[in-house]
Amino acid sequence: MTDACRIDIAAALDALPAFPRLRGQRVCLRGPCPGDADALFALFSDPAVMRYWSRSPMAARGEAEGRIAEIVEDFAARKALQWMIAARVDDAVIGTCSLFRFDPRHRRAEVGYALRSDHWGRGLAREAVALALEWGFRTLGLHRIEAGIDPRNAGSRLLLARLGFTSEELLRERYRVGGEAGDIQLFGLPAPGMR
Ligand SMILES: CC(C)(COP(=O)(O)OP(=O)(O)OC[C@H]1O[C@@H](n2cnc3c(N)ncnc32)[C@H](O)[C@@H]1OP(=O)(O)O)[C@@H](O)C(=O)NCCC(=O)NCCS
């Protein structure tokens, strides 16, 4: 039995005293605060960021406030963690990174992420997502983290490959956004000792 097997994932989630704060060299993952609404709106109203997202772009700032309330609720229920990706220099929110769909029985979860388009291509998403993956494997004892992306999403595919994920399966007609049907490419990453 590996050390990760000894962690009770549901209990580890329950035992979190607060939204975990994870520090990298250039970014920090932290919980949201009400002052993040403008930054979240800027992120999720950008058509470039939302091109392959599972929802249409936000149209009003109030949606970002609502999203912050949902993130707080989801964390309180230990249903999902949607971290703010904040720049270490000034704590400005430049993206989000989530672990969600926790399945304690099968020791797996899903990861999602979005970065402001004026920050793409600088390795910041790689740094942020790596922090969340490492925390999920080490602190929660997950055995597998998966990601489902639109197969046309080149940036996301390259990011996942860079993080060690492998492409596993194409799920056809998996979702609909704005009347358009989309496929999902499933990627998986086993825990470090299991690769
Ligand atoms: C997916 C996303 C977070 C990637 O952000 P990013 O800033 O490009 O990521 P990084 O700079 O950390 O890049 C990671 C790797 O992918 C490569 N890469 C990323 N986008 C690329 C592109 N369009 N073309 C070529 N290479 C690309 C980078 O060069 C880097 O490789 P390297 O480490 O070998 O240099 C960003 O494109 C995004 O927010 N997209 C919109 C939201 C989204 O679609 N999320 C996924 C839905 S689940």
PDB file of C-alpha atoms and ligand atoms in Angstrom:
ATOM      1  CA  MET A   1       0.000   0.000   0.000  1.00  0.00           C
ATOM      2  CA  THR A   2       1.412   3.439  -0.930  1.00  0.00           C
ATOM      3  CA  ASP A   3       1.344   6.363   1.525  1.00  0.00           C
ATOM      4  CA  ALA A   4      -1.334   8.007  -0.637  1.00  0.00           C
ATOM      5  CA  CYS A   5      -3.634   5.003  -0.019  1.00  0.00           C
ATOM      6  CA  ARG A   6      -3.610   5.746   3.697  1.00  0.00           C
ATOM      7  CA  ILE A   7      -5.159   9.185   3.261  1.00  0.00           C
ATOM      8  CA  ASP A   8      -8.933   9.321   3.611  1.00  0.00           C
ATOM      9  CA  ILE A   9      -9.709  11.830   0.852  1.00  0.00           C
ATOM     10  CA  ALA A  10     -13.114  12.901   2.165  1.00  0.00           C
ATOM     11  CA  ALA A  11     -11.706  13.330   5.683  1.00  0.00           C
ATOM     12  CA  ALA A  12      -8.707  15.276   4.342  1.00  0.00           C
ATOM     13  CA  LEU A  13     -11.061  17.631   2.509  1.00  0.00           C
ATOM     14  CA  ASP A  14     -13.258  18.022   5.598  1.00  0.00           C
ATOM     15  CA  ALA A  15     -10.242  18.738   7.763  1.00  0.00           C
ATOM     16  CA  LEU A  16      -9.075  21.708   5.678  1.00  0.00           C
ATOM     17  CA  PRO A  17      -9.304  24.693   8.037  1.00  0.00           C
ATOM     18  CA  ALA A  18      -9.520  27.192   5.160  1.00  0.00           C
ATOM     19  CA  PHE A  19      -8.996  27.462   1.424  1.00  0.00           C
ATOM     20  CA  PRO A  20      -5.431  26.147   1.010  1.00  0.00           C
ATOM     21  CA  ARG A  21      -2.886  28.733  -0.134  1.00  0.00           C
ATOM     22  CA  LEU A  22      -0.228  27.345  -2.478  1.00  0.00           C
ATOM     23  CA  ARG A  23       2.840  29.377  -3.357  1.00  0.00           C
ATOM     24  CA  GLY A  24       4.909  29.083  -6.523  1.00  0.00           C
ATOM     25  CA  GLN A  25       7.745  31.262  -7.813  1.00  0.00           C
ATOM     26  CA  ARG A  26       5.578  33.676  -9.759  1.00  0.00           C
ATOM     27  CA  VAL A  27       2.004  32.800  -8.818  1.00  0.00           C
ATOM     28  CA  CYS A  28       0.074  31.927  -5.720  1.00  0.00           C
ATOM     29  CA  LEU A  29      -3.157  29.902  -5.567  1.00  0.00           C
ATOM     30  CA  ARG A  30      -5.583  31.267  -2.983  1.00  0.00           C
ATOM     31  CA  GLY A  31      -9.268  31.402  -2.185  1.00  0.00           C
ATOM     32  CA  PRO A  32     -11.420  34.195  -3.617  1.00  0.00           C
ATOM     33  CA  CYS A  33     -12.398  37.454  -1.915  1.00  0.00           C
ATOM     34  CA  PRO A  34     -15.160  39.938  -2.860  1.00  0.00           C
ATOM     35  CA  GLY A  35     -12.548  42.315  -4.309  1.00  0.00           C
ATOM     36  CA  ASP A  36     -11.733  39.742  -7.023  1.00  0.00           C
ATOM     37  CA  ALA A  37     -15.033  40.289  -8.888  1.00  0.00           C
ATOM     38  CA  ASP A  38     -13.623  42.753 -11.452  1.00  0.00           C
ATOM     39  CA  ALA A  39     -10.675  40.489 -12.253  1.00  0.00           C
ATOM     40  CA  LEU A  40     -12.913  37.410 -12.553  1.00  0.00           C
ATOM     41  CA  PHE A  41     -15.269  39.302 -14.816  1.00  0.00           C
ATOM     42  CA  ALA A  42     -12.366  40.421 -17.014  1.00  0.00           C
ATOM     43  CA  LEU A  43     -11.216  36.788 -17.226  1.00  0.00           C
ATOM     44  CA  PHE A  44     -14.540  35.079 -17.902  1.00  0.00           C
ATOM     45  CA  SER A  45     -15.946  37.729 -20.247  1.00  0.00           C
ATOM     46  CA  ASP A  46     -12.951  37.452 -22.614  1.00  0.00           C
ATOM     47  CA  PRO A  47     -14.101  35.550 -25.745  1.00  0.00           C
ATOM     48  CA  ALA A  48     -10.552  34.214 -26.292  1.00  0.00           C
ATOM     49  CA  VAL A  49     -10.517  32.624 -22.816  1.00  0.00           C
ATOM     50  CA  MET A  50     -14.074  31.308 -23.208  1.00  0.00           C
ATOM     51  CA  ARG A  51     -13.662  29.926 -26.742  1.00  0.00           C
ATOM     52  CA  TYR A  52     -13.547  26.314 -25.525  1.00  0.00           C
ATOM     53  CA  TRP A  53     -15.059  26.772 -22.056  1.00  0.00           C
ATOM     54  CA  SER A  54     -18.138  24.836 -20.991  1.00  0.00           C
ATOM     55  CA  ARG A  55     -20.177  28.066 -20.635  1.00  0.00           C
ATOM     56  CA  SER A  56     -20.752  31.219 -22.656  1.00  0.00           C
ATOM     57  CA  PRO A  57     -18.708  34.324 -21.735  1.00  0.00           C
ATOM     58  CA  MET A  58     -20.004  36.380 -18.806  1.00  0.00           C
ATOM     59  CA  ALA A  59     -22.003  39.413 -19.888  1.00  0.00           C
ATOM     60  CA  ALA A  60     -22.329  41.317 -16.588  1.00  0.00           C
ATOM     61  CA  ARG A  61     -20.099  41.903 -13.566  1.00  0.00           C
ATOM     62  CA  GLY A  62     -22.813  40.490 -11.296  1.00  0.00           C
ATOM     63  CA  GLU A  63     -22.130  37.043 -12.760  1.00  0.00           C
ATOM     64  CA  ALA A  64     -18.578  37.240 -11.406  1.00  0.00           C
ATOM     65  CA  GLU A  65     -19.919  38.156  -7.953  1.00  0.00           C
ATOM     66  CA  GLY A  66     -22.301  35.199  -8.193  1.00  0.00           C
ATOM     67  CA  ARG A  67     -19.427  32.940  -9.205  1.00  0.00           C
ATOM     68  CA  ILE A  68     -17.425  34.012  -6.134  1.00  0.00           C
ATOM     69  CA  ALA A  69     -20.395  33.111  -3.919  1.00  0.00           C
ATOM     70  CA  GLU A  70     -20.633  29.694  -5.633  1.00  0.00           C
ATOM     71  CA  ILE A  71     -16.900  29.071  -5.169  1.00  0.00           C
ATOM     72  CA  VAL A  72     -17.269  29.822  -1.435  1.00  0.00           C
ATOM     73  CA  GLU A  73     -20.311  27.501  -1.202  1.00  0.00           C
ATOM     74  CA  ASP A  74     -18.592  24.721  -3.143  1.00  0.00           C
ATOM     75  CA  PHE A  75     -15.610  24.937  -0.837  1.00  0.00           C
ATOM     76  CA  ALA A  76     -17.821  24.930   2.276  1.00  0.00           C
ATOM     77  CA  ALA A  77     -19.460  21.723   0.965  1.00  0.00           C
ATOM     78  CA  ARG A  78     -15.977  20.419  -0.005  1.00  0.00           C
ATOM     79  CA  LYS A  79     -17.421  19.833  -3.463  1.00  0.00           C
ATOM     80  CA  ALA A  80     -14.795  21.741  -5.417  1.00  0.00           C
ATOM     81  CA  LEU A  81     -11.842  24.063  -4.956  1.00  0.00           C
ATOM     82  CA  GLN A  82     -11.583  26.860  -7.493  1.00  0.00           C
ATOM     83  CA  TRP A  83      -8.424  28.735  -6.605  1.00  0.00           C
ATOM     84  CA  MET A  84      -7.650  32.241  -7.782  1.00  0.00           C
ATOM     85  CA  ILE A  85      -4.321  32.322  -9.631  1.00  0.00           C
ATOM     86  CA  ALA A  86      -2.770  35.506  -8.244  1.00  0.00           C
ATOM     87  CA  ALA A  87       0.497  37.130  -9.336  1.00  0.00           C
ATOM     88  CA  ARG A  88       3.043  36.977  -6.494  1.00  0.00           C
ATOM     89  CA  VAL A  89       4.160  40.570  -7.168  1.00  0.00           C
ATOM     90  CA  ASP A  90       0.835  42.315  -6.510  1.00  0.00           C
ATOM     91  CA  ASP A  91      -1.758  39.600  -5.698  1.00  0.00           C
ATOM     92  CA  ALA A  92      -3.715  40.547  -8.869  1.00  0.00           C
ATOM     93  CA  VAL A  93      -5.971  37.713 -10.040  1.00  0.00           C
ATOM     94  CA  ILE A  94      -4.869  36.535 -13.494  1.00  0.00           C
ATOM     95  CA  GLY A  95      -6.711  33.214 -13.678  1.00  0.00           C
ATOM     96  CA  THR A  96      -8.335  30.342 -11.842  1.00  0.00           C
ATOM     97  CA  CYS A  97      -7.467  26.698 -11.300  1.00  0.00           C
ATOM     98  CA  SER A  98      -9.897  24.086  -9.992  1.00  0.00           C
ATOM     99  CA  LEU A  99      -9.958  20.597  -8.551  1.00  0.00           C
ATOM    100  CA  PHE A 100     -13.474  19.207  -8.687  1.00  0.00           C
ATOM    101  CA  ARG A 101     -15.593  16.054  -9.136  1.00  0.00           C
ATOM    102  CA  PHE A 102     -13.805  14.448  -6.202  1.00  0.00           C
ATOM    103  CA  ASP A 103     -14.365  10.711  -6.173  1.00  0.00           C
ATOM    104  CA  PRO A 104     -12.884   9.538  -2.852  1.00  0.00           C
ATOM    105  CA  ARG A 105     -13.767   5.880  -3.508  1.00  0.00           C
ATOM    106  CA  HIS A 106     -11.762   5.770  -6.728  1.00  0.00           C
ATOM    107  CA  ARG A 107      -9.225   8.345  -5.490  1.00  0.00           C
ATOM    108  CA  ARG A 108      -9.635  10.655  -8.455  1.00  0.00           C
ATOM    109  CA  ALA A 109     -10.601  14.239  -9.302  1.00  0.00           C
ATOM    110  CA  GLU A 110     -10.763  16.543 -12.302  1.00  0.00           C
ATOM    111  CA  VAL A 111      -8.683  19.656 -12.978  1.00  0.00           C
ATOM    112  CA  GLY A 112      -9.688  22.831 -14.851  1.00  0.00           C
ATOM    113  CA  TYR A 113      -7.940  26.155 -15.464  1.00  0.00           C
ATOM    114  CA  ALA A 114      -8.145  29.508 -17.224  1.00  0.00           C
ATOM    115  CA  LEU A 115      -5.604  32.292 -17.535  1.00  0.00           C
ATOM    116  CA  ARG A 116      -6.054  35.883 -18.707  1.00  0.00           C
ATOM    117  CA  SER A 117      -5.196  35.937 -22.408  1.00  0.00           C
ATOM    118  CA  ASP A 118      -2.616  38.745 -22.014  1.00  0.00           C
ATOM    119  CA  HIS A 119      -0.595  36.324 -19.824  1.00  0.00           C
ATOM    120  CA  TRP A 120      -0.631  33.290 -22.123  1.00  0.00           C
ATOM    121  CA  GLY A 121       2.587  31.638 -23.242  1.00  0.00           C
ATOM    122  CA  ARG A 122       4.731  32.596 -20.219  1.00  0.00           C
ATOM    123  CA  GLY A 123       4.537  29.297 -18.355  1.00  0.00           C
ATOM    124  CA  LEU A 124       2.289  30.768 -15.639  1.00  0.00           C
ATOM    125  CA  ALA A 125      -0.510  28.249 -16.245  1.00  0.00           C
ATOM    126  CA  ARG A 126       2.006  25.410 -16.056  1.00  0.00           C
ATOM    127  CA  GLU A 127       3.278  26.725 -12.708  1.00  0.00           C
ATOM    128  CA  ALA A 128      -0.237  27.226 -11.304  1.00  0.00           C
ATOM    129  CA  VAL A 129      -1.700  23.896 -12.436  1.00  0.00           C
ATOM    130  CA  ALA A 130       1.397  22.015 -11.237  1.00  0.00           C
ATOM    131  CA  LEU A 131       0.835  23.461  -7.737  1.00  0.00           C
ATOM    132  CA  ALA A 132      -2.768  22.186  -7.691  1.00  0.00           C
ATOM    133  CA  LEU A 133      -1.772  18.744  -9.016  1.00  0.00           C
ATOM    134  CA  GLU A 134       1.011  18.350  -6.490  1.00  0.00           C
ATOM    135  CA  TRP A 135      -1.358  19.357  -3.670  1.00  0.00           C
ATOM    136  CA  GLY A 136      -4.038  16.947  -4.883  1.00  0.00           C
ATOM    137  CA  PHE A 137      -1.652  14.005  -5.042  1.00  0.00           C
ATOM    138  CA  ARG A 138       0.213  14.769  -1.831  1.00  0.00           C
ATOM    139  CA  THR A 139      -2.365  16.272   0.514  1.00  0.00           C
ATOM    140  CA  LEU A 140      -5.473  14.447  -0.659  1.00  0.00           C
ATOM    141  CA  GLY A 141      -3.781  11.230  -1.723  1.00  0.00           C
ATOM    142  CA  LEU A 142      -5.435  11.189  -5.135  1.00  0.00           C
ATOM    143  CA  HIS A 143      -4.306   8.397  -7.445  1.00  0.00           C
ATOM    144  CA  ARG A 144      -5.473  10.007 -10.652  1.00  0.00           C
ATOM    145  CA  ILE A 145      -6.342  13.478 -11.905  1.00  0.00           C
ATOM    146  CA  GLU A 146      -8.140  13.880 -15.199  1.00  0.00           C
ATOM    147  CA  ALA A 147      -8.969  16.724 -17.550  1.00  0.00           C
ATOM    148  CA  GLY A 148     -11.613  16.923 -20.235  1.00  0.00           C
ATOM    149  CA  ILE A 149     -10.917  19.464 -22.968  1.00  0.00           C
ATOM    150  CA  ASP A 150     -12.231  20.460 -26.358  1.00  0.00           C
ATOM    151  CA  PRO A 151      -9.890  18.627 -28.780  1.00  0.00           C
ATOM    152  CA  ARG A 152      -9.455  21.878 -30.763  1.00  0.00           C
ATOM    153  CA  ASN A 153      -8.016  23.648 -27.697  1.00  0.00           C
ATOM    154  CA  ALA A 154      -4.322  23.589 -28.679  1.00  0.00           C
ATOM    155  CA  GLY A 155      -3.069  25.650 -25.723  1.00  0.00           C
ATOM    156  CA  SER A 156      -4.789  23.402 -23.201  1.00  0.00           C
ATOM    157  CA  ARG A 157      -3.595  20.228 -24.927  1.00  0.00           C
ATOM    158  CA  LEU A 158       0.015  21.457 -24.912  1.00  0.00           C
ATOM    159  CA  LEU A 159      -0.230  22.503 -21.287  1.00  0.00           C
ATOM    160  CA  LEU A 160      -1.526  19.051 -20.274  1.00  0.00           C
ATOM    161  CA  ALA A 161       1.195  17.301 -22.269  1.00  0.00           C
ATOM    162  CA  ARG A 162       3.807  19.507 -20.591  1.00  0.00           C
ATOM    163  CA  LEU A 163       2.410  18.464 -17.195  1.00  0.00           C
ATOM    164  CA  GLY A 164       2.692  14.754 -18.059  1.00  0.00           C
ATOM    165  CA  PHE A 165      -0.938  13.981 -18.936  1.00  0.00           C
ATOM    166  CA  THR A 166      -1.655  11.513 -21.706  1.00  0.00           C
ATOM    167  CA  SER A 167      -4.619  11.589 -24.051  1.00  0.00           C
ATOM    168  CA  GLU A 168      -6.937   8.661 -23.409  1.00  0.00           C
ATOM    169  CA  GLU A 169     -10.319   8.855 -25.080  1.00  0.00           C
ATOM    170  CA  LEU A 170     -12.522  11.018 -27.290  1.00  0.00           C
ATOM    171  CA  LEU A 171     -16.058  11.501 -25.976  1.00  0.00           C
ATOM    172  CA  ARG A 172     -18.272  12.612 -28.845  1.00  0.00           C
ATOM    173  CA  GLU A 173     -21.105  15.155 -28.508  1.00  0.00           C
ATOM    174  CA  ARG A 174     -20.347  15.431 -24.804  1.00  0.00           C
ATOM    175  CA  TYR A 175     -21.627  18.991 -24.167  1.00  0.00           C
ATOM    176  CA  ARG A 176     -23.538  21.895 -25.674  1.00  0.00           C
ATOM    177  CA  VAL A 177     -22.684  25.596 -25.308  1.00  0.00           C
ATOM    178  CA  GLY A 178     -24.660  28.326 -27.029  1.00  0.00           C
ATOM    179  CA  GLY A 179     -26.445  25.789 -29.238  1.00  0.00           C
ATOM    180  CA  GLU A 180     -23.156  24.272 -30.421  1.00  0.00           C
ATOM    181  CA  ALA A 181     -22.333  20.614 -29.689  1.00  0.00           C
ATOM    182  CA  GLY A 182     -18.800  19.713 -28.677  1.00  0.00           C
ATOM    183  CA  ASP A 183     -16.555  16.686 -28.192  1.00  0.00           C
ATOM    184  CA  ILE A 184     -14.373  16.153 -25.145  1.00  0.00           C
ATOM    185  CA  GLN A 185     -10.878  14.699 -25.201  1.00  0.00           C
ATOM    186  CA  LEU A 186     -10.162  12.974 -21.901  1.00  0.00           C
ATOM    187  CA  PHE A 187      -6.629  13.228 -20.471  1.00  0.00           C
ATOM    188  CA  GLY A 188      -5.331  11.391 -17.408  1.00  0.00           C
ATOM    189  CA  LEU A 189      -2.405  11.700 -15.030  1.00  0.00           C
ATOM    190  CA  PRO A 190      -1.683   8.976 -12.452  1.00  0.00           C
ATOM    191  CA  ALA A 191      -0.058   9.945  -9.134  1.00  0.00           C
ATOM    192  CA  PRO A 192       3.777  10.214  -9.284  1.00  0.00           C
ATOM    193  CA  GLY A 193       4.479   6.756  -7.856  1.00  0.00           C
ATOM    194  CA  MET A 194       2.035   5.140 -10.273  1.00  0.00           C
ATOM    195  CA  ARG A 195       3.304   6.365 -13.652  1.00  0.00           C
TER     196      ARG A 195
HETATM  197  C1  LIG B   1      -4.945  26.671 -21.521  1.00  0.00           C
HETATM  198  C2  LIG B   1      -4.223  27.892 -21.003  1.00  0.00           C
HETATM  199  C3  LIG B   1      -4.412  28.000 -19.496  1.00  0.00           C
HETATM  200  C4  LIG B   1      -2.719  27.733 -21.307  1.00  0.00           C
HETATM  201  O1  LIG B   1      -2.074  28.904 -20.840  1.00  0.00           O
HETATM  202  P1  LIG B   1      -0.591  29.249 -21.250  1.00  0.00           P
HETATM  203  O2  LIG B   1      -0.218  30.512 -20.596  1.00  0.00           O
HETATM  204  O3  LIG B   1      -0.435  29.190 -22.711  1.00  0.00           O
HETATM  205  O4  LIG B   1       0.200  28.058 -20.624  1.00  0.00           O
HETATM  206  P2  LIG B   1       1.748  28.004 -20.398  1.00  0.00           P
HETATM  207  O5  LIG B   1       2.452  29.231 -20.855  1.00  0.00           O
HETATM  208  O6  LIG B   1       1.995  27.561 -18.994  1.00  0.00           O
HETATM  209  O7  LIG B   1       2.125  26.872 -21.449  1.00  0.00           O
HETATM  210  C5  LIG B   1       2.324  25.507 -21.171  1.00  0.00           C
HETATM  211  C6  LIG B   1       3.010  24.879 -22.372  1.00  0.00           C
HETATM  212  O8  LIG B   1       2.128  24.843 -23.508  1.00  0.00           O
HETATM  213  C7  LIG B   1       2.694  25.587 -24.609  1.00  0.00           C
HETATM  214  N1  LIG B   1       1.599  26.303 -25.267  1.00  0.00           N
HETATM  215  C8  LIG B   1       0.529  26.854 -24.668  1.00  0.00           C
HETATM  216  N2  LIG B   1      -0.298  27.386 -25.603  1.00  0.00           N
HETATM  217  C9  LIG B   1       0.266  27.140 -26.805  1.00  0.00           C
HETATM  218  C10 LIG B   1      -0.110  27.406 -28.154  1.00  0.00           C
HETATM  219  N3  LIG B   1      -1.258  28.020 -28.451  1.00  0.00           N
HETATM  220  N4  LIG B   1       0.713  27.018 -29.150  1.00  0.00           N
HETATM  221  C11 LIG B   1       1.881  26.391 -28.856  1.00  0.00           C
HETATM  222  N5  LIG B   1       2.287  26.102 -27.603  1.00  0.00           N
HETATM  223  C12 LIG B   1       1.498  26.460 -26.586  1.00  0.00           C
HETATM  224  C13 LIG B   1       3.688  26.511 -23.984  1.00  0.00           C
HETATM  225  O9  LIG B   1       4.720  26.863 -24.876  1.00  0.00           O
HETATM  226  C14 LIG B   1       4.196  25.673 -22.831  1.00  0.00           C
HETATM  227  O10 LIG B   1       5.148  24.749 -23.258  1.00  0.00           O
HETATM  228  P3  LIG B   1       6.648  24.848 -22.697  1.00  0.00           P
HETATM  229  O11 LIG B   1       6.521  24.716 -21.217  1.00  0.00           O
HETATM  230  O12 LIG B   1       7.305  23.703 -23.346  1.00  0.00           O
HETATM  231  O13 LIG B   1       7.140  26.186 -23.119  1.00  0.00           O
HETATM  232  C15 LIG B   1      -4.735  29.178 -21.688  1.00  0.00           C
HETATM  233  O14 LIG B   1      -4.596  29.031 -23.068  1.00  0.00           O
HETATM  234  C16 LIG B   1      -6.186  29.484 -21.344  1.00  0.00           C
HETATM  235  O15 LIG B   1      -6.497  30.063 -20.303  1.00  0.00           O
HETATM  236  N6  LIG B   1      -7.111  29.138 -22.247  1.00  0.00           N
HETATM  237  C17 LIG B   1      -8.526  29.470 -22.059  1.00  0.00           C
HETATM  238  C18 LIG B   1      -9.192  28.644 -20.993  1.00  0.00           C
HETATM  239  C19 LIG B   1      -9.227  27.188 -21.379  1.00  0.00           C
HETATM  240  O16 LIG B   1      -9.463  26.851 -22.524  1.00  0.00           O
HETATM  241  N7  LIG B   1      -9.003  26.333 -20.388  1.00  0.00           N
HETATM  242  C20 LIG B   1      -9.032  24.900 -20.595  1.00  0.00           C
HETATM  243  C21 LIG B   1     -10.415  24.402 -20.531  1.00  0.00           C
HETATM  244  S1  LIG B   1     -10.448  22.995 -19.451  1.00  0.00           S
END
